[in-house]
XYZ file of C-alpha atoms in Angstrom:
548
model
C -5.988 52.276 69.905
C -2.967 52.495 69.621
C -0.685 52.177 66.235
C 2.560 51.919 65.927
C 4.810 54.067 63.747
C 8.196 52.067 63.846
C 9.006 48.355 63.066
C 11.868 46.593 65.215
C 13.307 43.922 62.877
C 16.088 41.487 63.574
C 18.938 41.863 61.556
C 18.305 38.417 60.360
C 15.815 39.353 57.869
C 17.591 42.775 56.680
C 20.179 40.227 55.655
C 17.653 37.826 54.065
C 16.038 40.766 51.671
C 19.299 42.875 50.930
C 20.117 39.164 50.015
C 16.787 38.535 47.250
C 17.562 42.147 46.417
C 21.356 41.136 45.350
C 19.087 37.598 43.446
C 16.870 40.653 41.488
C 19.407 42.757 40.298
C 21.321 40.013 38.648
C 18.533 38.835 37.086
C 17.843 42.440 36.088
C 20.947 41.954 34.080
C 19.739 38.800 32.374
C 16.367 40.695 30.596
C 18.255 43.917 29.885
C 20.730 40.824 27.683
C 17.799 39.591 26.488
C 16.759 42.877 25.397
C 19.923 43.023 23.407
C 19.317 39.654 22.029
C 16.228 40.334 20.322
C 17.514 43.698 18.652
C 20.581 41.284 17.244
C 17.664 39.079 16.337
C 15.374 41.997 14.474
C 18.699 43.070 12.420
C 19.553 39.166 11.921
C 15.526 38.770 10.600
C 15.933 42.004 7.886
C 18.714 40.239 6.693
C 17.445 37.362 5.810
C 14.258 38.953 4.464
C 17.206 40.747 1.220
C 18.698 37.002 1.287
C 15.776 34.846 1.416
C 17.457 33.054 4.274
C 15.448 31.709 6.864
C 16.379 33.408 10.961
C 18.032 31.165 13.236
C 17.878 31.882 16.898
C 15.216 32.335 17.103
C 13.759 29.258 18.638
C 17.086 29.540 21.000
C 15.808 33.368 22.154
C 12.098 32.098 23.022
C 13.350 29.296 25.541
C 15.316 31.371 27.198
C 13.361 34.048 27.507
C 11.202 32.147 28.700
C 13.630 30.563 31.359
C 14.452 34.213 33.018
C 10.455 34.904 33.050
C 9.805 31.944 35.365
C 13.548 32.550 37.146
C 12.034 36.644 37.789
C 8.468 35.022 38.736
C 10.079 32.839 41.342
C 12.375 35.409 42.782
C 9.473 38.197 43.174
C 7.598 35.977 45.163
C 10.205 35.527 47.672
C 11.417 38.728 47.798
C 7.359 39.610 48.455
C 6.834 37.785 51.067
C 10.371 38.660 52.727
C 8.566 41.780 52.765
C 5.621 41.215 53.787
C 6.943 39.692 57.332
C 8.803 42.163 57.568
C 5.637 44.960 58.252
C 3.993 41.913 59.789
C 2.986 43.313 63.446
C 1.068 41.624 66.019
C -2.811 42.775 66.847
C -1.114 43.061 69.837
C -1.154 46.496 68.964
C -4.308 47.190 68.688
C -6.066 44.736 71.510
C -3.220 45.750 74.274
C -5.803 49.326 75.390
C -9.138 46.985 74.417
C -9.580 46.380 78.162
C -9.261 49.504 79.803
C -11.630 50.827 77.425
C -13.823 48.791 77.805
C -13.672 48.916 81.732
C -13.807 53.372 81.300
C -16.799 53.070 78.959
C -18.484 51.042 81.239
C -18.086 53.208 84.320
C -19.273 55.975 82.802
C -22.245 54.341 81.536
C -23.201 52.715 85.646
C -22.118 48.869 84.136
C -19.345 45.691 85.073
C -18.306 44.246 81.796
C -15.112 42.028 81.693
C -13.042 42.053 78.308
C -11.199 38.806 76.741
C -9.013 39.272 74.353
C -7.548 36.460 72.216
C -5.502 35.880 69.824
C -3.219 38.996 70.456
C -0.657 37.200 69.088
C -1.947 37.082 65.090
C 0.144 39.284 62.956
C -1.633 41.187 60.421
C 0.370 43.988 57.836
C 0.870 47.228 59.436
C -1.229 49.099 56.858
C -3.999 46.744 57.389
C -3.600 47.604 61.109
C -3.252 51.019 60.940
C -6.910 51.479 59.289
C -8.841 49.081 61.931
C -8.488 51.063 65.049
C -11.881 53.122 64.399
C -13.764 50.126 63.477
C -12.813 48.153 66.458
C -12.920 51.299 69.493
C -16.779 51.364 67.122
C -17.895 47.902 67.629
C -16.357 48.228 71.709
C -18.325 51.490 71.836
C -21.591 49.967 70.812
C -21.618 46.437 72.646
C -20.590 48.539 75.855
C -23.267 50.886 75.286
C -26.318 49.026 73.486
C -25.296 45.440 73.216
C -24.923 44.902 77.128
C -27.134 45.333 79.743
C -27.645 47.271 82.921
C -26.581 45.324 86.165
C -30.927 44.959 87.040
C -31.854 44.120 83.590
C -29.107 41.682 83.652
C -30.350 40.465 87.145
C -34.096 40.625 85.725
C -32.980 37.733 82.421
C -31.686 36.258 85.346
C -27.659 36.628 84.175
C -24.743 37.348 85.789
C -24.968 41.281 86.628
C -21.272 41.815 84.720
C -21.820 41.445 80.994
C -18.468 40.250 78.970
C -17.134 41.469 75.690
C -14.558 39.566 73.821
C -12.284 40.141 71.040
C -10.692 37.270 69.745
C -8.633 37.166 66.451
C -7.617 33.774 64.558
C -6.536 32.854 61.141
C -8.547 31.411 58.741
C -6.400 30.221 55.584
C -5.243 33.102 53.975
C -7.685 35.389 56.185
C -7.461 36.828 59.804
C -10.864 37.008 61.461
C -11.388 39.224 64.199
C -14.412 39.400 66.131
C -16.185 41.177 68.938
C -18.577 39.615 71.095
C -20.594 40.624 74.037
C -23.560 38.318 75.724
C -26.139 41.410 76.084
C -29.078 41.875 74.880
C -29.009 40.761 70.916
C -30.121 43.283 68.241
C -33.689 44.666 68.596
C -35.019 43.020 65.154
C -38.609 44.065 65.148
C -37.065 47.758 65.564
C -34.499 47.498 63.093
C -37.470 46.038 60.499
C -39.619 48.955 61.888
C -36.661 51.932 61.091
C -36.076 50.347 58.086
C -40.043 50.889 57.273
C -40.021 54.174 58.799
C -37.223 55.684 56.620
C -38.710 54.261 53.155
C -35.638 52.235 53.272
C -38.200 48.868 52.535
C -41.898 48.112 51.795
C -43.985 46.475 54.825
C -44.237 43.502 52.677
C -40.517 43.401 52.085
C -39.652 43.636 54.895
C -41.639 41.053 55.753
C -40.347 38.728 53.101
C -36.612 39.636 54.701
C -35.247 36.927 57.251
C -33.151 37.800 60.231
C -29.705 37.864 58.978
C -31.069 39.877 56.012
C -32.657 42.081 58.811
C -29.108 42.600 60.729
C -27.069 43.797 56.963
C -29.315 46.479 57.071
C -27.568 47.582 60.502
C -25.278 48.611 58.210
C -26.915 51.454 55.451
C -26.234 54.746 55.944
C -27.616 56.239 58.817
C -29.117 53.031 60.158
C -29.811 53.342 63.785
C -32.337 52.267 65.953
C -30.847 53.899 69.303
C -33.175 57.039 70.449
C -30.627 59.306 71.209
C -27.554 59.419 69.788
C -24.972 58.910 72.194
C -21.154 60.602 73.314
C -20.410 56.557 73.938
C -21.323 55.102 69.857
C -21.147 58.088 67.824
C -18.108 60.117 67.632
C -18.323 60.397 63.420
C -18.347 56.991 62.774
C -21.360 54.924 61.957
C -21.959 51.286 60.939
C -22.183 52.040 57.513
C -19.017 54.107 57.718
C -17.419 50.952 58.976
C -18.548 48.389 56.370
C -16.803 50.693 53.958
C -13.586 50.709 55.927
C -13.835 47.109 56.159
C -15.130 46.142 52.601
C -13.889 48.932 50.264
C -11.060 50.255 51.820
C -9.815 47.184 53.289
C -10.661 43.969 50.518
C -11.966 42.161 53.331
C -16.140 41.296 54.927
C -18.239 41.836 58.139
C -21.107 40.300 59.303
C -23.435 40.006 62.358
C -24.762 37.319 64.111
C -27.450 37.509 66.802
C -29.641 35.833 69.200
C -32.331 37.462 71.477
C -31.395 37.434 74.949
C -27.805 35.920 73.887
C -25.661 38.404 72.293
C -24.435 39.415 69.060
C -21.083 38.896 67.036
C -19.711 41.179 64.667
C -16.735 39.523 62.394
C -14.282 41.103 60.292
C -12.898 38.918 57.917
C -9.877 40.530 56.362
C -6.911 39.270 53.734
C -3.722 39.047 56.160
C -2.058 42.003 53.221
C -2.990 44.625 50.581
C 0.517 44.576 49.025
C -0.519 41.606 46.755
C -3.462 39.799 46.732
C -4.465 36.396 43.592
C -6.584 37.724 41.926
C -9.082 35.575 39.573
C -10.153 37.036 36.048
C -12.967 36.212 34.209
C -15.004 37.755 31.017
C -18.802 38.252 30.949
C -20.832 40.588 28.491
C -17.662 41.260 26.584
C -15.949 42.831 29.365
C -13.257 41.394 32.588
C -13.980 41.156 35.517
C -11.976 40.210 38.734
C -12.365 38.204 41.601
C -10.889 38.345 44.749
C -9.713 34.702 45.584
C -10.501 34.212 48.581
C -13.426 35.456 47.606
C -14.018 32.648 45.097
C -15.576 29.061 46.555
C -15.086 27.165 43.315
C -15.326 26.664 39.145
C -17.600 24.677 38.254
C -19.090 23.136 34.831
C -22.825 22.394 34.817
C -24.610 21.052 31.812
C -27.603 23.449 31.216
C -29.883 20.538 31.930
C -28.436 20.994 35.599
C -30.459 23.930 36.538
C -33.345 23.666 38.646
C -36.251 26.534 38.473
C -37.086 27.425 42.274
C -39.127 30.076 42.797
C -39.343 31.798 39.801
C -34.953 31.915 40.009
C -32.079 29.606 38.818
C -30.775 26.942 41.083
C -28.140 24.208 41.739
C -27.232 21.432 43.938
C -23.926 22.023 45.247
C -23.570 19.401 47.890
C -26.744 18.914 49.910
C -26.611 22.760 48.991
C -29.191 24.537 46.945
C -27.513 27.577 45.258
C -28.426 30.148 43.384
C -27.172 30.656 39.640
C -27.144 33.946 37.431
C -25.456 36.037 34.602
C -22.610 38.053 35.890
C -23.222 40.044 32.660
C -27.010 40.520 33.928
C -26.420 40.733 37.862
C -24.000 43.521 36.880
C -26.829 45.270 34.102
C -24.533 45.434 31.632
C -25.950 46.345 27.666
C -26.979 42.777 25.444
C -24.210 42.063 23.396
C -25.086 41.860 19.220
C -22.810 38.617 19.545
C -23.894 36.491 22.569
C -21.420 34.136 23.329
C -22.161 30.198 21.880
C -22.872 27.714 24.463
C -20.233 26.055 25.205
C -20.650 21.845 24.367
C -19.485 21.661 27.817
C -21.746 23.420 29.397
C -22.643 26.617 31.422
C -19.116 27.669 32.943
C -19.949 28.573 37.160
C -17.691 31.160 39.456
C -19.721 30.442 42.797
C -18.774 33.205 45.213
C -19.612 33.117 49.018
C -19.068 35.453 51.843
C -19.453 33.734 55.029
C -21.768 30.845 54.557
C -23.822 32.397 51.671
C -22.943 31.697 47.989
C -23.884 32.898 44.643
C -23.087 31.138 41.223
C -22.210 33.125 38.912
C -22.345 32.621 35.432
C -19.639 33.647 33.131
C -18.414 33.749 29.555
C -14.709 32.688 30.260
C -12.158 32.262 32.518
C -9.820 34.784 31.302
C -6.224 34.568 34.589
C -5.125 33.291 37.661
C -2.155 35.468 39.661
C -1.327 37.584 41.701
C -1.646 41.214 41.519
C -1.993 44.695 42.847
C -5.300 46.021 43.647
C -4.861 49.403 42.411
C -7.905 52.203 44.874
C -10.468 53.659 43.158
C -9.991 57.362 42.387
C -11.961 59.161 44.892
C -14.900 60.389 42.335
C -15.415 56.496 41.357
C -15.811 55.151 45.149
C -19.188 55.325 44.915
C -19.339 52.390 42.007
C -21.648 49.829 43.930
C -20.234 47.113 42.657
C -16.039 48.005 42.657
C -13.400 47.277 44.897
C -10.400 48.257 42.843
C -8.420 47.902 39.823
C -5.747 45.766 38.657
C -3.862 46.176 35.428
C -2.518 43.427 33.171
C -0.107 42.724 31.632
C -1.149 44.629 28.292
C -2.194 47.575 30.616
C -5.380 47.231 30.292
C -7.450 47.840 33.399
C -9.521 45.391 34.784
C -12.253 46.235 37.674
C -12.317 43.654 40.708
C -15.713 42.919 42.058
C -17.303 43.576 45.191
C -18.667 39.975 45.768
C -20.610 41.232 49.252
C -22.201 43.889 47.153
C -23.218 41.217 44.097
C -24.865 38.950 46.787
C -26.861 42.522 47.781
C -27.446 42.862 44.178
C -28.754 39.614 43.698
C -30.698 39.746 46.575
C -32.569 43.162 46.080
C -33.282 41.483 42.191
C -34.368 38.969 44.118
C -36.862 41.240 46.263
C -38.286 42.810 43.585
C -39.857 40.777 42.069
C -41.230 38.516 45.328
C -44.933 37.599 45.390
C -46.686 38.643 47.707
C -49.511 36.055 48.755
C -51.837 35.864 51.245
C -51.037 33.921 54.007
C -52.231 30.867 54.832
C -53.747 30.153 58.918
C -50.691 26.473 58.831
C -46.978 27.828 60.248
C -43.795 25.459 59.214
C -40.755 25.095 60.842
C -37.474 25.012 58.203
C -34.397 23.549 59.453
C -31.431 23.565 57.691
C -27.939 24.637 58.189
C -27.359 25.850 53.974
C -28.407 29.835 54.781
C -29.129 29.372 50.556
C -31.234 26.382 51.272
C -32.939 27.273 54.012
C -34.009 30.832 51.930
C -35.146 29.248 49.014
C -36.994 27.218 50.865
C -38.777 30.103 52.515
C -39.295 31.672 49.205
C -40.963 28.611 47.743
C -43.514 28.426 50.436
C -43.971 31.462 51.365
C -45.043 31.878 47.491
C -48.062 29.355 48.138
C -49.070 31.202 51.714
C -47.001 29.670 54.029
C -45.846 31.511 57.663
C -42.322 30.561 57.328
C -39.897 30.137 60.677
C -36.194 29.035 59.746
C -33.866 27.392 62.187
C -30.138 26.657 61.108
C -29.712 23.885 62.540
C -30.172 21.222 64.075
C -30.809 21.927 67.730
C -31.470 26.187 66.598
C -34.456 23.505 65.139
C -35.226 21.813 68.726
C -35.442 24.752 70.206
C -37.928 26.594 68.351
C -40.416 23.849 67.948
C -40.265 23.953 71.803
C -40.481 27.661 71.743
C -43.490 27.857 69.162
C -46.551 26.333 67.532
C -46.183 24.684 64.288
C -48.269 22.432 61.562
C -44.927 21.105 59.739
C -41.053 20.666 59.643
C -39.229 20.817 57.404
C -35.663 19.725 57.525
C -32.576 18.567 56.235
C -30.835 15.398 57.810
C -26.706 16.841 57.734
C -26.445 19.208 60.256
C -23.978 19.347 62.828
C -24.735 18.478 66.365
C -28.129 16.905 65.795
C -29.097 15.497 62.128
C -31.582 15.617 60.748
C -32.915 11.578 61.671
C -32.599 12.490 65.494
C -34.198 15.917 65.161
C -37.267 13.845 64.368
C -36.885 11.253 66.650
C -36.908 13.970 69.546
C -40.336 15.568 68.093
C -41.427 12.085 67.704
C -40.834 11.989 71.732
C -43.430 15.427 72.025
C -46.461 15.670 72.568
C -47.274 17.939 70.852
C -45.480 16.894 67.725
C -47.193 13.640 67.961
C -48.213 13.670 64.899
C -48.045 17.385 63.106
C -46.627 16.277 59.693
C -42.338 16.299 59.107
C -41.144 16.422 55.859
C -37.191 15.734 55.235
C -35.970 17.334 52.929
C -32.417 16.077 51.835
C -29.319 15.339 48.969
C -29.057 11.771 50.462
C -31.115 9.097 48.848
C -29.860 5.472 49.927
C -32.776 2.960 49.992
C -31.133 2.729 54.146
C -31.674 6.283 54.186
C -34.930 6.535 53.625
C -36.557 3.527 55.437
C -34.338 5.293 58.775
C -36.098 8.656 57.812
C -39.481 7.089 57.947
C -38.579 4.674 60.843
C -37.714 7.771 63.083
C -40.693 9.231 61.984
C -40.306 11.547 59.253
C -44.149 11.587 57.143
C -42.059 12.079 53.883
C -39.104 11.771 52.351
C -37.664 14.050 49.435
C -34.914 14.004 47.644
C -32.821 17.659 46.590
C -31.460 15.869 43.144
C -35.343 15.557 42.255
C -36.568 18.072 43.816
C -40.204 20.436 42.119
C -41.478 22.634 44.182
C -44.816 21.577 43.046
C -44.420 17.975 44.106
C -43.210 19.894 47.900
C -46.162 22.102 47.902
C -49.017 19.016 47.007
C -47.134 16.596 50.138
C -47.776 19.886 52.017
C -51.198 19.832 50.928
C -52.536 16.886 51.361
C -50.515 15.964 54.948
C -52.219 19.202 56.374
C -55.069 18.429 54.512
């Protein structure tokens, strides 16, 4: 895909930039004057020490310096914003050659594929655009080569003979999201599982414990491919691991994949609008400072230790109808234990809740240090392999601070959980768990599998309804608050089906009013469990009683 080597600017933008530069020069002159003032104060302090008099002018200097620094910060912010606008380019520069590329690839494979482009007017920093060409080309090649079926296969599946690839861009607060969608066969999850076992990446037991979304993430591992042959189309020396490295490590972004069998796949690239300056939250854990980019931080919370719950051999908290795992950041990073551990704060645990797409993790830190706009420096070549660090920032005291890579932290937490995952002999009972929170359904799955149940997950009410009709389940566990089809409606609809007339249905929700509980029973639920009072033994006992 083509990238630009020049930028055309309106004269008004250039004039505004020159004007701002003039104000910055004037502001710098004021700071030079403060340097003269402080030297005069030093001489005054030395003289007053000899005479015994009290120094004067220190308070006035402090106030003047504060005002000058604040004025300088405002100017620098305006200057940065104006300079950033000058480097912004429309994504059309990348997207305009996508449609011809897709048509040419499809023709060489004997396929007919349409390419739709949306959001080409969205603007992104040119530095980002220059690095995105190869990843987007690779994802488009994959969509045409591996995603879209042959015309005959599509006809046999009841699809139009021509496939469709969509390249879409949209803004999401401080991010730009680029999606590459296809309406092909979707990812072959069984082949991905088999490949992970054959390559020795995971044991059969570990693979069996993975959810579908976790299985999809395996395709980003180095050298991982389910293709039986390496083709010229999807090769070109750029693999999914390189795509992920470019997006996550080099561009401070996130990448994810969603796929449904027979319905296609969607790869999402979530990118900051610029790498010039980013908002960074600085905190301390294990006696060391660390940074998080503000886009990765979902929320900051103070939580009393008594509000933590133990589920599936790990600590979790409830955050607005969602179970969120809680881990200490220093333990996750495997930092050495301090000889003088910090005393627990009477205000409770300080949690930094980070998020990647729909997955959240609450990290316990010792204290917050600062939050400011900072320049993130890339790691030198010999440090690029550090697993959890995406870059470095420098504080006002010339201290280097590691900026943590949140997707890698979530992956480490997941890996740690899998290593301690107990394998229990599977029971004959098959359960369907329906919840729109990825964290919640994964935790409930772990609890149930630890007691031998076979668990299938559904990501919302409609998905639960479709999976219930397509499969045979001995019990259904559902949340209430879900988009599209809520838990009450799902329960009522299931009770209309002959197969689910007498199947146990358990509602697990944070809604605890008597009105909600009565409604749950009225629509046909056999049990109503409130998340705030959740106890895994109660859930298991309830299931055992209902299943006999």
